[in-house]
Short mmCIF file of C-alpha atoms and ligand atoms in Angstrom, two decimals:
data_model
loop_
_atom_site.label_atom_id
_atom_site.label_comp_id
_atom_site.label_asym_id
_atom_site.label_seq_id
_atom_site.Cartn_x
_atom_site.Cartn_y
_atom_site.Cartn_z
CA MET A 1 34.13 -18.76 -2.23
CA THR A 2 30.83 -17.20 -3.30
CA SER A 3 28.00 -19.74 -3.54
CA VAL A 4 25.47 -18.81 -6.21
CA GLU A 5 22.80 -21.33 -7.22
CA THR A 6 21.92 -21.32 -10.89
CA ALA A 7 19.25 -24.05 -11.04
CA SER A 8 16.70 -21.53 -12.34
CA ASP A 9 17.30 -18.72 -14.86
CA LEU A 10 17.91 -16.50 -11.87
CA PRO A 11 21.05 -16.71 -9.71
CA ILE A 12 20.08 -17.37 -6.08
CA VAL A 13 22.18 -16.62 -2.99
CA ARG A 14 21.27 -17.70 0.53
CA SER A 15 23.90 -16.06 2.72
CA VAL A 16 24.59 -12.40 3.45
CA ALA A 17 28.26 -12.96 2.55
CA ASP A 18 27.34 -14.32 -0.90
CA LEU A 19 24.85 -11.52 -1.47
CA ARG A 20 27.47 -8.93 -0.62
CA ALA A 21 30.06 -10.57 -2.89
CA VAL A 22 27.73 -10.33 -5.90
CA VAL A 23 26.74 -6.73 -5.11
CA ARG A 24 30.42 -5.79 -4.54
CA ASP A 25 31.26 -7.14 -7.97
CA TRP A 26 28.50 -5.02 -9.55
CA ARG A 27 29.76 -1.98 -7.67
CA ARG A 28 33.28 -2.58 -9.01
CA GLN A 29 31.78 -2.42 -12.52
CA GLY A 30 30.18 0.93 -11.63
CA LEU A 31 26.62 -0.47 -11.67
CA SER A 32 23.81 0.92 -9.50
CA VAL A 33 21.61 -1.43 -7.47
CA GLY A 34 17.87 -1.56 -6.86
CA PHE A 35 16.13 -3.74 -4.28
CA VAL A 36 12.65 -5.21 -3.83
CA PRO A 37 11.98 -7.07 -0.57
CA THR A 38 9.17 -9.63 -0.68
CA MET A 39 7.79 -12.59 1.23
CA GLY A 40 7.37 -14.55 -2.00
CA ALA A 41 4.15 -15.99 -3.49
CA LEU A 42 4.74 -13.36 -6.12
CA HIS A 43 2.09 -11.77 -8.30
CA GLU A 44 1.96 -8.98 -10.84
CA GLY A 45 2.09 -6.39 -8.03
CA HIS A 46 5.56 -7.58 -6.97
CA LEU A 47 6.74 -7.76 -10.58
CA THR A 48 5.71 -4.14 -11.08
CA LEU A 49 7.97 -3.24 -8.14
CA VAL A 50 10.84 -5.16 -9.77
CA ARG A 51 10.31 -3.37 -13.07
CA GLU A 52 10.16 -0.02 -11.23
CA ALA A 53 13.46 -0.82 -9.51
CA GLY A 54 14.86 -1.83 -12.92
CA CYS A 55 13.98 1.61 -14.31
CA ARG A 56 15.91 3.21 -11.45
CA ALA A 57 18.99 1.00 -11.22
CA ASP A 58 21.29 -1.13 -13.40
CA ARG A 59 20.80 -4.35 -11.41
CA VAL A 60 17.85 -5.47 -9.27
CA VAL A 61 18.05 -7.74 -6.23
CA ALA A 62 14.81 -9.22 -4.88
CA SER A 63 14.55 -11.00 -1.57
CA VAL A 64 12.11 -13.76 -0.72
CA PHE A 65 11.90 -14.26 3.02
CA VAL A 66 8.78 -15.07 5.02
CA ASN A 67 9.75 -13.05 8.04
CA PRO A 68 8.68 -14.77 11.29
CA THR A 69 9.17 -11.66 13.45
CA GLN A 70 6.28 -9.82 11.80
CA PHE A 71 3.71 -12.57 12.45
CA ALA A 72 1.89 -12.97 15.76
CA PRO A 73 1.64 -16.59 16.99
CA HIS A 74 -2.02 -16.88 15.85
CA GLU A 75 -1.32 -15.51 12.35
CA ASP A 76 -0.65 -17.32 9.06
CA LEU A 77 3.16 -17.78 9.18
CA GLY A 78 2.83 -21.57 8.85
CA LYS A 79 0.45 -21.51 5.93
CA TYR A 80 1.88 -18.45 4.14
CA PRO A 81 2.31 -19.65 0.53
CA ARG A 82 5.88 -20.70 -0.36
CA GLN A 83 6.78 -21.31 -4.01
CA GLU A 84 10.40 -20.37 -4.58
CA ALA A 85 10.94 -22.01 -7.99
CA ARG A 86 7.92 -20.22 -9.47
CA ASP A 87 8.95 -16.95 -7.79
CA ALA A 88 12.46 -17.24 -9.27
CA GLU A 89 11.04 -17.76 -12.74
CA LEU A 90 8.73 -14.74 -12.44
CA LEU A 91 11.52 -12.55 -11.07
CA ALA A 92 13.84 -13.50 -13.92
CA GLY A 93 11.09 -12.59 -16.41
CA ALA A 94 10.67 -9.17 -14.77
CA GLY A 95 14.37 -8.38 -15.14
CA CYS A 96 15.60 -9.22 -11.64
CA ALA A 97 19.32 -10.08 -11.60
CA LEU A 98 19.64 -11.84 -8.24
CA LEU A 99 17.38 -13.54 -5.71
CA PHE A 100 18.36 -13.39 -2.06
CA ALA A 101 16.51 -16.20 -0.29
CA PRO A 102 18.02 -16.57 3.17
CA THR A 103 17.04 -19.10 5.81
CA VAL A 104 15.56 -18.01 9.13
CA ASP A 105 18.89 -18.91 10.81
CA GLU A 106 20.81 -16.71 8.38
CA MET A 107 18.55 -13.75 9.10
CA TYR A 108 18.14 -14.35 12.82
CA PRO A 109 21.13 -16.21 14.26
CA GLU A 110 20.37 -17.63 17.69
CA ALA A 111 22.24 -14.90 19.55
CA SER A 112 20.43 -11.97 17.92
CA VAL A 113 18.42 -9.89 20.40
CA THR A 114 18.09 -6.46 18.81
CA THR A 115 14.62 -5.09 18.13
CA ILE A 116 13.41 -1.91 16.45
CA SER A 117 10.33 0.06 17.38
CA VAL A 118 9.24 2.86 15.09
CA GLY A 119 7.58 5.23 17.56
CA SER A 120 5.37 4.42 20.53
CA ALA A 121 2.05 5.41 22.09
CA THR A 122 3.72 8.43 23.72
CA ALA A 123 6.15 9.39 20.93
CA GLY A 124 3.59 8.75 18.12
CA GLY A 125 4.86 7.82 14.67
CA PRO A 126 3.49 6.01 11.63
CA ALA A 127 3.30 2.57 13.27
CA GLN A 128 0.63 3.76 15.72
CA GLY A 129 -3.00 2.85 15.09
CA LEU A 130 -4.60 1.17 12.05
CA GLU A 131 -2.52 -1.97 11.33
CA GLY A 132 -0.43 -1.17 14.42
CA GLN A 133 -3.54 -1.50 16.58
CA PHE A 134 -4.83 -4.75 15.10
CA ARG A 135 -1.43 -6.38 14.42
CA PRO A 136 0.76 -5.00 17.23
CA GLN A 137 3.55 -7.46 16.36
CA MET A 138 3.85 -6.46 12.77
CA PHE A 139 5.67 -3.18 12.36
CA GLY A 140 8.46 -4.00 14.81
CA GLY A 141 9.11 -7.15 12.78
CA VAL A 142 8.87 -5.33 9.46
CA ALA A 143 11.19 -2.54 10.62
CA LEU A 144 13.73 -5.06 11.89
CA VAL A 145 13.80 -7.23 8.80
CA VAL A 146 13.75 -4.29 6.38
CA ALA A 147 16.55 -2.54 8.28
CA LYS A 148 18.59 -5.75 8.09
CA LEU A 149 17.82 -6.30 4.40
CA LEU A 150 18.65 -2.70 3.47
CA ASN A 151 21.91 -3.02 5.37
CA GLN A 152 22.68 -6.36 3.74
CA VAL A 153 21.94 -5.30 0.15
CA GLN A 154 23.12 -1.67 0.41
CA ALA A 155 21.08 -0.75 -2.65
CA ASP A 156 20.79 2.74 -4.09
CA VAL A 157 17.02 2.46 -4.19
CA ALA A 158 14.41 0.11 -2.68
CA VAL A 159 10.84 -0.11 -3.97
CA PHE A 160 7.81 -0.86 -1.76
CA GLY A 161 4.16 -1.20 -2.77
CA GLU A 162 1.64 1.43 -1.74
CA LYS A 163 -0.74 -1.48 -1.15
CA ASP A 164 0.88 -1.60 2.31
CA TYR A 165 0.75 2.16 2.69
CA GLN A 166 1.32 2.26 6.44
CA GLN A 167 4.26 -0.13 6.06
CA LEU A 168 5.74 2.24 3.46
CA MET A 169 5.44 5.12 5.95
CA VAL A 170 7.04 3.02 8.70
CA VAL A 171 9.93 2.00 6.45
CA ARG A 172 10.49 5.61 5.32
CA ARG A 173 10.56 6.82 8.94
CA MET A 174 12.85 3.99 10.04
CA ALA A 175 15.30 4.56 7.15
CA LEU A 176 15.38 8.28 7.92
CA ASP A 177 15.85 7.79 11.66
CA LEU A 178 18.61 5.18 11.21
CA ASP A 179 20.44 7.14 8.48
CA ILE A 180 20.02 4.34 5.99
CA PRO A 181 21.09 5.90 2.69
CA THR A 182 18.95 3.75 0.37
CA GLN A 183 16.25 5.84 -1.31
CA ILE A 184 12.79 4.47 -0.39
CA VAL A 185 10.32 4.61 -3.28
CA GLY A 186 6.57 3.83 -3.16
CA SER A 187 4.92 2.23 -6.17
CA PRO A 188 1.13 2.40 -6.89
CA THR A 189 -1.06 -0.62 -6.06
CA GLU A 190 -1.70 -3.12 -8.84
CA ARG A 191 -5.37 -4.18 -9.11
CA ASP A 192 -7.28 -6.86 -10.98
CA GLY A 193 -9.92 -5.97 -13.58
CA TYR A 194 -12.44 -5.40 -10.76
CA GLY A 195 -10.16 -3.13 -8.76
CA LEU A 196 -9.22 -5.74 -6.14
CA ALA A 197 -5.72 -4.92 -4.89
CA LEU A 198 -3.35 -7.78 -5.75
CA SER A 199 -2.13 -9.59 -2.65
CA SER A 200 -0.54 -12.97 -1.93
CA ARG A 201 -3.34 -13.51 0.60
CA ASN A 202 -5.99 -13.32 -2.18
CA ALA A 203 -4.98 -16.94 -2.86
CA TYR A 204 -6.83 -17.89 0.35
CA LEU A 205 -10.18 -16.57 -0.97
CA THR A 206 -12.97 -18.84 -2.22
CA ASP A 207 -14.74 -17.75 -5.41
CA ALA A 208 -17.65 -16.37 -3.37
CA GLU A 209 -15.29 -14.44 -1.07
CA ARG A 210 -13.41 -13.04 -4.06
CA GLU A 211 -16.68 -11.58 -5.39
CA ILE A 212 -17.16 -9.75 -2.09
CA ALA A 213 -13.48 -8.76 -1.87
CA ARG A 214 -13.82 -7.00 -5.22
CA ARG A 215 -16.25 -4.52 -3.64
CA LEU A 216 -13.73 -3.20 -1.12
CA ASN A 217 -12.09 -0.74 -3.50
CA GLY A 218 -15.47 0.62 -4.66
CA VAL A 219 -16.58 1.33 -1.09
CA LEU A 220 -13.30 3.10 -0.39
CA ALA A 221 -13.50 5.15 -3.60
CA GLU A 222 -17.04 6.27 -2.72
CA ALA A 223 -16.07 7.20 0.83
CA GLY A 224 -12.98 9.01 -0.48
CA ALA A 225 -15.16 11.07 -2.82
CA ALA A 226 -17.52 11.98 0.06
CA ALA A 227 -14.53 12.96 2.21
CA SER A 228 -13.00 15.13 -0.46
CA SER A 229 -16.32 16.96 -0.84
CA LYS A 230 -15.82 17.98 2.83
CA ARG A 231 -18.36 15.66 4.43
CA PRO A 232 -17.42 15.22 8.12
CA LEU A 233 -15.02 12.29 8.44
CA PRO A 234 -16.68 10.43 11.35
CA ALA A 235 -19.87 10.12 9.24
CA VAL A 236 -17.94 9.09 6.12
CA GLU A 237 -16.01 6.42 8.05
CA LYS A 238 -19.17 5.10 9.74
CA ASP A 239 -21.01 4.81 6.41
CA ALA A 240 -18.06 3.06 4.76
CA TYR A 241 -17.87 0.63 7.70
CA SER A 242 -21.58 -0.21 7.27
CA ALA A 243 -21.21 -0.46 3.49
CA LEU A 244 -18.44 -3.06 3.88
CA LEU A 245 -20.59 -5.17 6.20
CA LYS A 246 -23.51 -4.84 3.79
CA ALA A 247 -21.25 -5.90 0.91
CA GLY A 248 -20.63 -9.17 2.75
CA PHE A 249 -17.45 -8.61 4.77
CA GLU A 250 -17.82 -10.47 8.05
CA ARG A 251 -15.82 -8.07 10.17
CA VAL A 252 -14.22 -4.67 9.62
CA ASP A 253 -11.15 -3.80 11.67
CA TYR A 254 -11.06 -0.18 10.56
CA VAL A 255 -11.92 2.30 7.84
CA ALA A 256 -10.04 5.54 8.40
CA ILE A 257 -9.24 8.68 6.47
CA ARG A 258 -5.89 10.08 7.50
CA ARG A 259 -3.35 12.66 6.42
CA ALA A 260 -1.38 11.13 3.56
CA ASP A 261 2.04 12.28 4.73
CA ASP A 262 2.03 11.03 8.34
CA LEU A 263 -1.24 9.08 8.79
CA GLU A 264 -2.35 11.39 11.59
CA PRO A 265 -6.12 12.02 11.91
CA PHE A 266 -7.47 15.33 10.59
CA ALA A 267 -7.83 17.58 13.63
CA ASN A 268 -10.85 19.44 12.18
CA GLY A 269 -12.71 16.27 11.19
CA ILE A 270 -12.71 17.19 7.50
CA VAL A 271 -10.14 16.68 4.76
CA ASP A 272 -8.08 19.86 4.46
CA ALA A 273 -4.79 18.41 3.13
CA PRO A 274 -3.73 15.42 0.99
CA ALA A 275 -5.46 12.35 2.46
CA ARG A 276 -5.54 8.59 2.25
CA ILE A 277 -8.42 6.25 3.04
CA LEU A 278 -7.30 2.93 4.55
CA ALA A 279 -9.26 -0.17 5.55
CA ALA A 280 -8.89 -3.72 6.80
CA ALA A 281 -11.74 -6.24 6.66
CA TRP A 282 -12.24 -9.97 7.02
CA LEU A 283 -13.69 -12.65 4.77
CA GLY A 284 -13.64 -15.99 6.55
CA LYS A 285 -10.08 -16.42 7.82
CA THR A 286 -8.65 -13.95 5.31
CA ARG A 287 -7.88 -10.40 6.29
CA LEU A 288 -7.71 -7.93 3.39
CA ILE A 289 -6.27 -4.44 3.47
CA ASP A 290 -6.54 -1.68 0.90
CA ASN A 291 -6.03 2.05 0.66
CA MET A 292 -6.17 4.83 -1.87
CA ALA A 293 -5.54 8.53 -2.23
CA VAL A 294 -8.51 10.76 -1.38
O1 PAF B 301 5.43 -6.36 2.37
C1 PAF B 301 6.03 -7.44 2.58
O2 PAF B 301 5.98 -8.38 1.79
C2 PAF B 301 6.85 -7.57 3.84
O3 PAF B 301 6.26 -6.92 4.91
C3 PAF B 301 8.33 -7.14 3.69
C4 PAF B 301 8.44 -5.67 3.36
C5 PAF B 301 8.97 -7.96 2.59
C6 PAF B 301 9.07 -7.39 4.99
O4 PAF B 301 9.03 -8.73 5.36
#
């Protein structure tokens, strides 16, 4: 028997079998399905993804699962914000039809041993460098959980935020390589009135840190403009790095301008094709990432 919780306005399922039963029923009615995977602690950025999925499909499933395989032991898995009741309310308001909120045991039964790596140092691929260098655990974990979720939901379309641009590239590559038929769609980053990219991790920022965080997008926009006027990229990246430190960021992991389609560096050291500027920088214990088209 299918077990669907209805405590909130939004039906919630916790097992893959129950998820599939609901989706099967929709399919029988001839309805198309959209999917938005999340780790919860939802904000307007996530809700935009849900609305985007709703424009592309008759029914939208969202998942809330704080995926342990994408966190390194020293990272914030334990303190990652968890607020399911609030998330369910927000999702219902954005037009989501079903919340899939599995347990860790449901997603990773004890016997599971399969891993996924999207490329390698020798084969290349979108997981190399940038986030892949500073968070080597992450993209294997993301690829694994997203492959599982896409297989579990079997949606027509899945929507991912461009805020995690490299993740979007990794997911696209993985879905292509594994013949996953769900269409992968990227949705533009939502920003606050000061241009700060919305992120669940912004909740960690103090007021003073938030002021500094709001300067990240301006530094990237300025560097992007310099790059698109053909200034040599090493100089542009170096200046942007210094500008972030001057703005008050305590540490900068990277500022890089890469080819937008595969995140490879520009061989000639200038922008001669569609490009993306990407950065990661620290404020206290909070690591912020952002990116934008150049
Ligand atoms: O972007 C996220 O929130 C996560 O990396 C994702 C895609 C839900 C996988 O856990």
